[in-house]
Short mmCIF file of C-alpha atoms in Angstrom, two decimals:
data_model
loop_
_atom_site.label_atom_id
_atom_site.label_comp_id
_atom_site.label_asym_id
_atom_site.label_seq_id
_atom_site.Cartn_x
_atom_site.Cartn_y
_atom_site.Cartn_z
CA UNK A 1 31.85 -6.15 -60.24
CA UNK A 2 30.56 -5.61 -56.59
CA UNK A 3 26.52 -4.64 -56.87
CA UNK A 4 25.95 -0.97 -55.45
CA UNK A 5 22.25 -1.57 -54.13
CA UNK A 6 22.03 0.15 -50.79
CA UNK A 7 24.55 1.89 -50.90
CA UNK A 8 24.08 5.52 -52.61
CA UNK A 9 25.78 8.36 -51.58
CA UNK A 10 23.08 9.26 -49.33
CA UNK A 11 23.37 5.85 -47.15
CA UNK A 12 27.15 5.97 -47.05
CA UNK A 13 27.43 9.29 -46.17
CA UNK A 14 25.07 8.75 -43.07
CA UNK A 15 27.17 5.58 -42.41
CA UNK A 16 30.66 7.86 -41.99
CA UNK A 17 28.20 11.11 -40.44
CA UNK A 18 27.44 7.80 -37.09
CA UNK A 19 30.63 6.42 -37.61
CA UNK A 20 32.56 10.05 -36.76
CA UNK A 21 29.99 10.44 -33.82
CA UNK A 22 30.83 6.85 -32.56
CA UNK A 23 34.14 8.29 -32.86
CA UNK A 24 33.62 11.59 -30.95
CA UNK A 25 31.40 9.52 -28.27
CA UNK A 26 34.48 6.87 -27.40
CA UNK A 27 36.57 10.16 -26.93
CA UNK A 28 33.89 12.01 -24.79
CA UNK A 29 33.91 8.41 -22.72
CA UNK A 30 37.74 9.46 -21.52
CA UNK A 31 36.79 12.81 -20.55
CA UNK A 32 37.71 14.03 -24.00
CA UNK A 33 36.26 17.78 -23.29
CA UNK A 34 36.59 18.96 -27.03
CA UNK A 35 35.32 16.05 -28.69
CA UNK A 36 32.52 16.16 -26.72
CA UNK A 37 32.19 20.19 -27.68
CA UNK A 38 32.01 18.80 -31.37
CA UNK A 39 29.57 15.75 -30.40
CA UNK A 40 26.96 18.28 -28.82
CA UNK A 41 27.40 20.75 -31.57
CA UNK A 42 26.74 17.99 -34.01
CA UNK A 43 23.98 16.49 -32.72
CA UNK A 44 21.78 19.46 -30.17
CA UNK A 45 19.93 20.04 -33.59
CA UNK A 46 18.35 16.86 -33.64
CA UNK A 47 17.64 16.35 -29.80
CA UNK A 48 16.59 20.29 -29.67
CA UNK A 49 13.73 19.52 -32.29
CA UNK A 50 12.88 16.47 -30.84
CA UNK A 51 12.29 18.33 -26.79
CA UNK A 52 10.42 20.98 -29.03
CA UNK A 53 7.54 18.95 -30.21
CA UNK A 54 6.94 17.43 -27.04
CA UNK A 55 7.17 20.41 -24.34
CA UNK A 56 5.92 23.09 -26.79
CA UNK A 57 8.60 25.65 -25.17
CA UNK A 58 11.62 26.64 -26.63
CA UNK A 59 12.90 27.27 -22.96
CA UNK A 60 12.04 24.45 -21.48
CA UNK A 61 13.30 22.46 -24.51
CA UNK A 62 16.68 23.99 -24.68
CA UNK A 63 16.72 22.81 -20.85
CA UNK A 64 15.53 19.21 -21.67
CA UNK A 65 18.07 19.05 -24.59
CA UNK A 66 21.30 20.37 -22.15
CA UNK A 67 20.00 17.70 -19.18
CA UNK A 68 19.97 14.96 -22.12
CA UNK A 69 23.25 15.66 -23.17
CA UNK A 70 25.03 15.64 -19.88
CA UNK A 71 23.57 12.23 -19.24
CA UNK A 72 24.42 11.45 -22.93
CA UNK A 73 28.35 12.60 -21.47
CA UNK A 74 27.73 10.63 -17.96
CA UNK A 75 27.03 7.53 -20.14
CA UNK A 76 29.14 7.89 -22.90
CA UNK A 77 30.90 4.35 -22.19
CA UNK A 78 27.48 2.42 -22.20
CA UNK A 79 26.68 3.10 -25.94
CA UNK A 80 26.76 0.05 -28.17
CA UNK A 81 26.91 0.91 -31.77
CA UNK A 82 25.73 -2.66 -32.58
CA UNK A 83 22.04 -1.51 -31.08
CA UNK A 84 21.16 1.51 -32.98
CA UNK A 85 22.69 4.78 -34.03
CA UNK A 86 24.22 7.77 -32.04
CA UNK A 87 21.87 10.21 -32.90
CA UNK A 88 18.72 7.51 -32.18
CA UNK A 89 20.41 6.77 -28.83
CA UNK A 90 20.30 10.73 -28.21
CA UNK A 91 16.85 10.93 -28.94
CA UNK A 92 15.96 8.44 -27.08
CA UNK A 93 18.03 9.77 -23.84
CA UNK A 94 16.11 13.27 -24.96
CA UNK A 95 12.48 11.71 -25.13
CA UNK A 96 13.08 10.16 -21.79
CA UNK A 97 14.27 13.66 -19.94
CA UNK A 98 10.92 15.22 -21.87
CA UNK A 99 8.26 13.45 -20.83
CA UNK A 100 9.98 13.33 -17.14
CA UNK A 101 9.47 17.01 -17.54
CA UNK A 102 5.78 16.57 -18.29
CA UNK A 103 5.04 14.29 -15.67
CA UNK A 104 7.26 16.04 -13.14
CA UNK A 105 5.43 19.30 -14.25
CA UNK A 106 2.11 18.00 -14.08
CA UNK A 107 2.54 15.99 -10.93
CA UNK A 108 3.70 19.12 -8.93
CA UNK A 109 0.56 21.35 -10.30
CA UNK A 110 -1.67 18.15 -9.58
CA UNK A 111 -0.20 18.80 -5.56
CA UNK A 112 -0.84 22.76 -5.87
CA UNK A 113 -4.41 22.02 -6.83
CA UNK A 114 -4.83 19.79 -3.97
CA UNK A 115 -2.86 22.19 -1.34
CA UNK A 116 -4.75 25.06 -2.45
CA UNK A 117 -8.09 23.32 -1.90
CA UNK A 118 -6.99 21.53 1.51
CA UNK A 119 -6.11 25.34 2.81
CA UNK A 120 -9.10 26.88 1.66
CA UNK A 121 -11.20 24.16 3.36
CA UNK A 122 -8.90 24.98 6.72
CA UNK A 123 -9.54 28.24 6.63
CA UNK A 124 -12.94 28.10 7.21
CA UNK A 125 -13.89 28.35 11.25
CA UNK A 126 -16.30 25.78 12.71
CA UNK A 127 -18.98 28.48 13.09
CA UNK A 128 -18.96 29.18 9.15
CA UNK A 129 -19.03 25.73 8.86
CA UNK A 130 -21.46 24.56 10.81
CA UNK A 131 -23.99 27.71 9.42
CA UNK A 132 -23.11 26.46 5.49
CA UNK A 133 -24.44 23.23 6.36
CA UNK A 134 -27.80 22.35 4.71
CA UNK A 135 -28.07 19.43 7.67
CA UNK A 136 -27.44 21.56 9.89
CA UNK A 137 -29.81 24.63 8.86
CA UNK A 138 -32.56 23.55 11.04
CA UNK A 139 -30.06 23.58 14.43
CA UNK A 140 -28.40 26.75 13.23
CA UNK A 141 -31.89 28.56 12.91
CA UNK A 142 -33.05 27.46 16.57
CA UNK A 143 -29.75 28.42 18.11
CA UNK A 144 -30.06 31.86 16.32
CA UNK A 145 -33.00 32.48 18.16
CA UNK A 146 -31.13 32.26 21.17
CA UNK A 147 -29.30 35.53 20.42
CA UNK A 148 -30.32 38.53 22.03
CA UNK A 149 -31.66 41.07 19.02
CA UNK A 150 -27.84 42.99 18.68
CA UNK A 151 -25.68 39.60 18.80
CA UNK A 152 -28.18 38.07 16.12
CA UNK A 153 -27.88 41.34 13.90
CA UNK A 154 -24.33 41.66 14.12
CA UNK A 155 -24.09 38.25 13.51
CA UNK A 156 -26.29 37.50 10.31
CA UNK A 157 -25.00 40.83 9.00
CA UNK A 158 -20.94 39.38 9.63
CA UNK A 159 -21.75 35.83 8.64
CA UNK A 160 -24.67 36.12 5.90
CA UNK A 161 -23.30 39.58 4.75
CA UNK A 162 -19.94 39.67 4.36
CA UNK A 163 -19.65 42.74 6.81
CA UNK A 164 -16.59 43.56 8.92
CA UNK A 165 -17.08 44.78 12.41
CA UNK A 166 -16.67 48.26 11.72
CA UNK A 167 -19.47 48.06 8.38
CA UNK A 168 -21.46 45.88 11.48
CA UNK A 169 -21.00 48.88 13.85
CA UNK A 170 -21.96 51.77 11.69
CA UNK A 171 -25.20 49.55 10.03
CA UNK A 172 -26.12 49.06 13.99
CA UNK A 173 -25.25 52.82 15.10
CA UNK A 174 -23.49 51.06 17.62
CA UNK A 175 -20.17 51.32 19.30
CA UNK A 176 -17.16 48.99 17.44
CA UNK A 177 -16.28 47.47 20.86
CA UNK A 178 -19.54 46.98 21.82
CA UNK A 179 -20.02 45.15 18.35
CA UNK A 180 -16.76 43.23 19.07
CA UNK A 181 -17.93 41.93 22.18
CA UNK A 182 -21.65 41.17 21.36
CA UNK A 183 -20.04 39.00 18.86
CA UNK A 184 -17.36 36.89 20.75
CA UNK A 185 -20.45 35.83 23.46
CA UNK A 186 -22.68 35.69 20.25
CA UNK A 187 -20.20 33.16 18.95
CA UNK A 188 -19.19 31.36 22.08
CA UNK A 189 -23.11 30.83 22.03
CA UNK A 190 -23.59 29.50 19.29
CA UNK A 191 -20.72 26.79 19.26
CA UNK A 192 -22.07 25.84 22.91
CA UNK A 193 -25.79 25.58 21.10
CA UNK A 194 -24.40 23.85 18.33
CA UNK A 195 -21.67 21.43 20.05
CA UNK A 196 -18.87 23.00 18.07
CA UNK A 197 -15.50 23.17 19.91
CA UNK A 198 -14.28 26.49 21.00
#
């Protein structure tokens, strides 16, 4: 009498469950369109779940769990049942494509953080620049002094105050082109003074 140890109902019926996905696989491998249809429907479950826990987004699973399975249908030939089981390979393929997504995801907020710092720091003009500069406080102050009473108002009120020229004008009672103007030779002054390029 044969023994029966390892070898329940539970074991044999996960033995013929891999050996009818081997089956559907090898098919698949020829371009077998509706075996394949019965391979994905058999085992999207298991590589669905799997995406699930490790993106946290049903969406973004689903996606991981269709890009898994075409390469699981690009590769069909390479699968050795002698190395593990279908459904392992599959999660394995599926686990890959995830964390790719992580790192992928990640990487490109990672560059958004770092373009959206590099273009606030261009955006600044050397003028700004210069001003914001505790080193430079000292320079800034004695080329201020330079200014003739309107350009040093208009100015410190623009730059210090967050005014536009037409809030600049009406604080000064003063004409808006006559503001505009004070402030491009107030400006070109104050690069000259502080050796900032026009």
């Amino acid at each position: 009498m044969t023994s029966t140890a390892g070898t329940g109902p539970g074991r044999s019926a996960a033995r013929e469950r891999d050996a009818h996905l081997v089956g559907l696989l090898q098919r698949s491998a020829t371009g077998d369109q509706e075996a394949f249809a019965a391979f994905y429907d058999a085992v999207a479950p298991s590589a669905y779940g799997l995406a699930r826990k490790i993106v946290r987004d049903a969406d973004l699973a689903a996606d991981v769990t269709q890009e898994a399975l075409v390469d699981v249908w690009r590769s069909a030939e390479r699968f050795n049942p002698d190395r593990g089981s279908v459904v392992g390979w599959v999660c394995s393929i599926t686990h890959r494509r995830a964390v790719d997504l992580i790192r992928s995801t990640q990487s490109g907020r990672y560059r958004e953080e770092r373009a959206g710092v590099a273009g606030f720091e261009r955006d600044r003009d050397d003028v700004s620049e210069a001003v914001e500069s505790a080193e430079d406080r000292e320079r800034v102050t004695k080329c201020l002094g330079t200014l003739t009473g309107l350009e040093y108002e208009a100015v410190t009120q623009a730059y210090y105050g967050g005014l536009t020229y037409r809030q600049v004008a009406e604080r000064l009672g003063a004409k808006l082109a006559t503001v505009k103007s004070r402030m491009r030779s107030a400006l070109q002054r104050l690069q000259d003074c502080l050796g900032v390029g026009a």
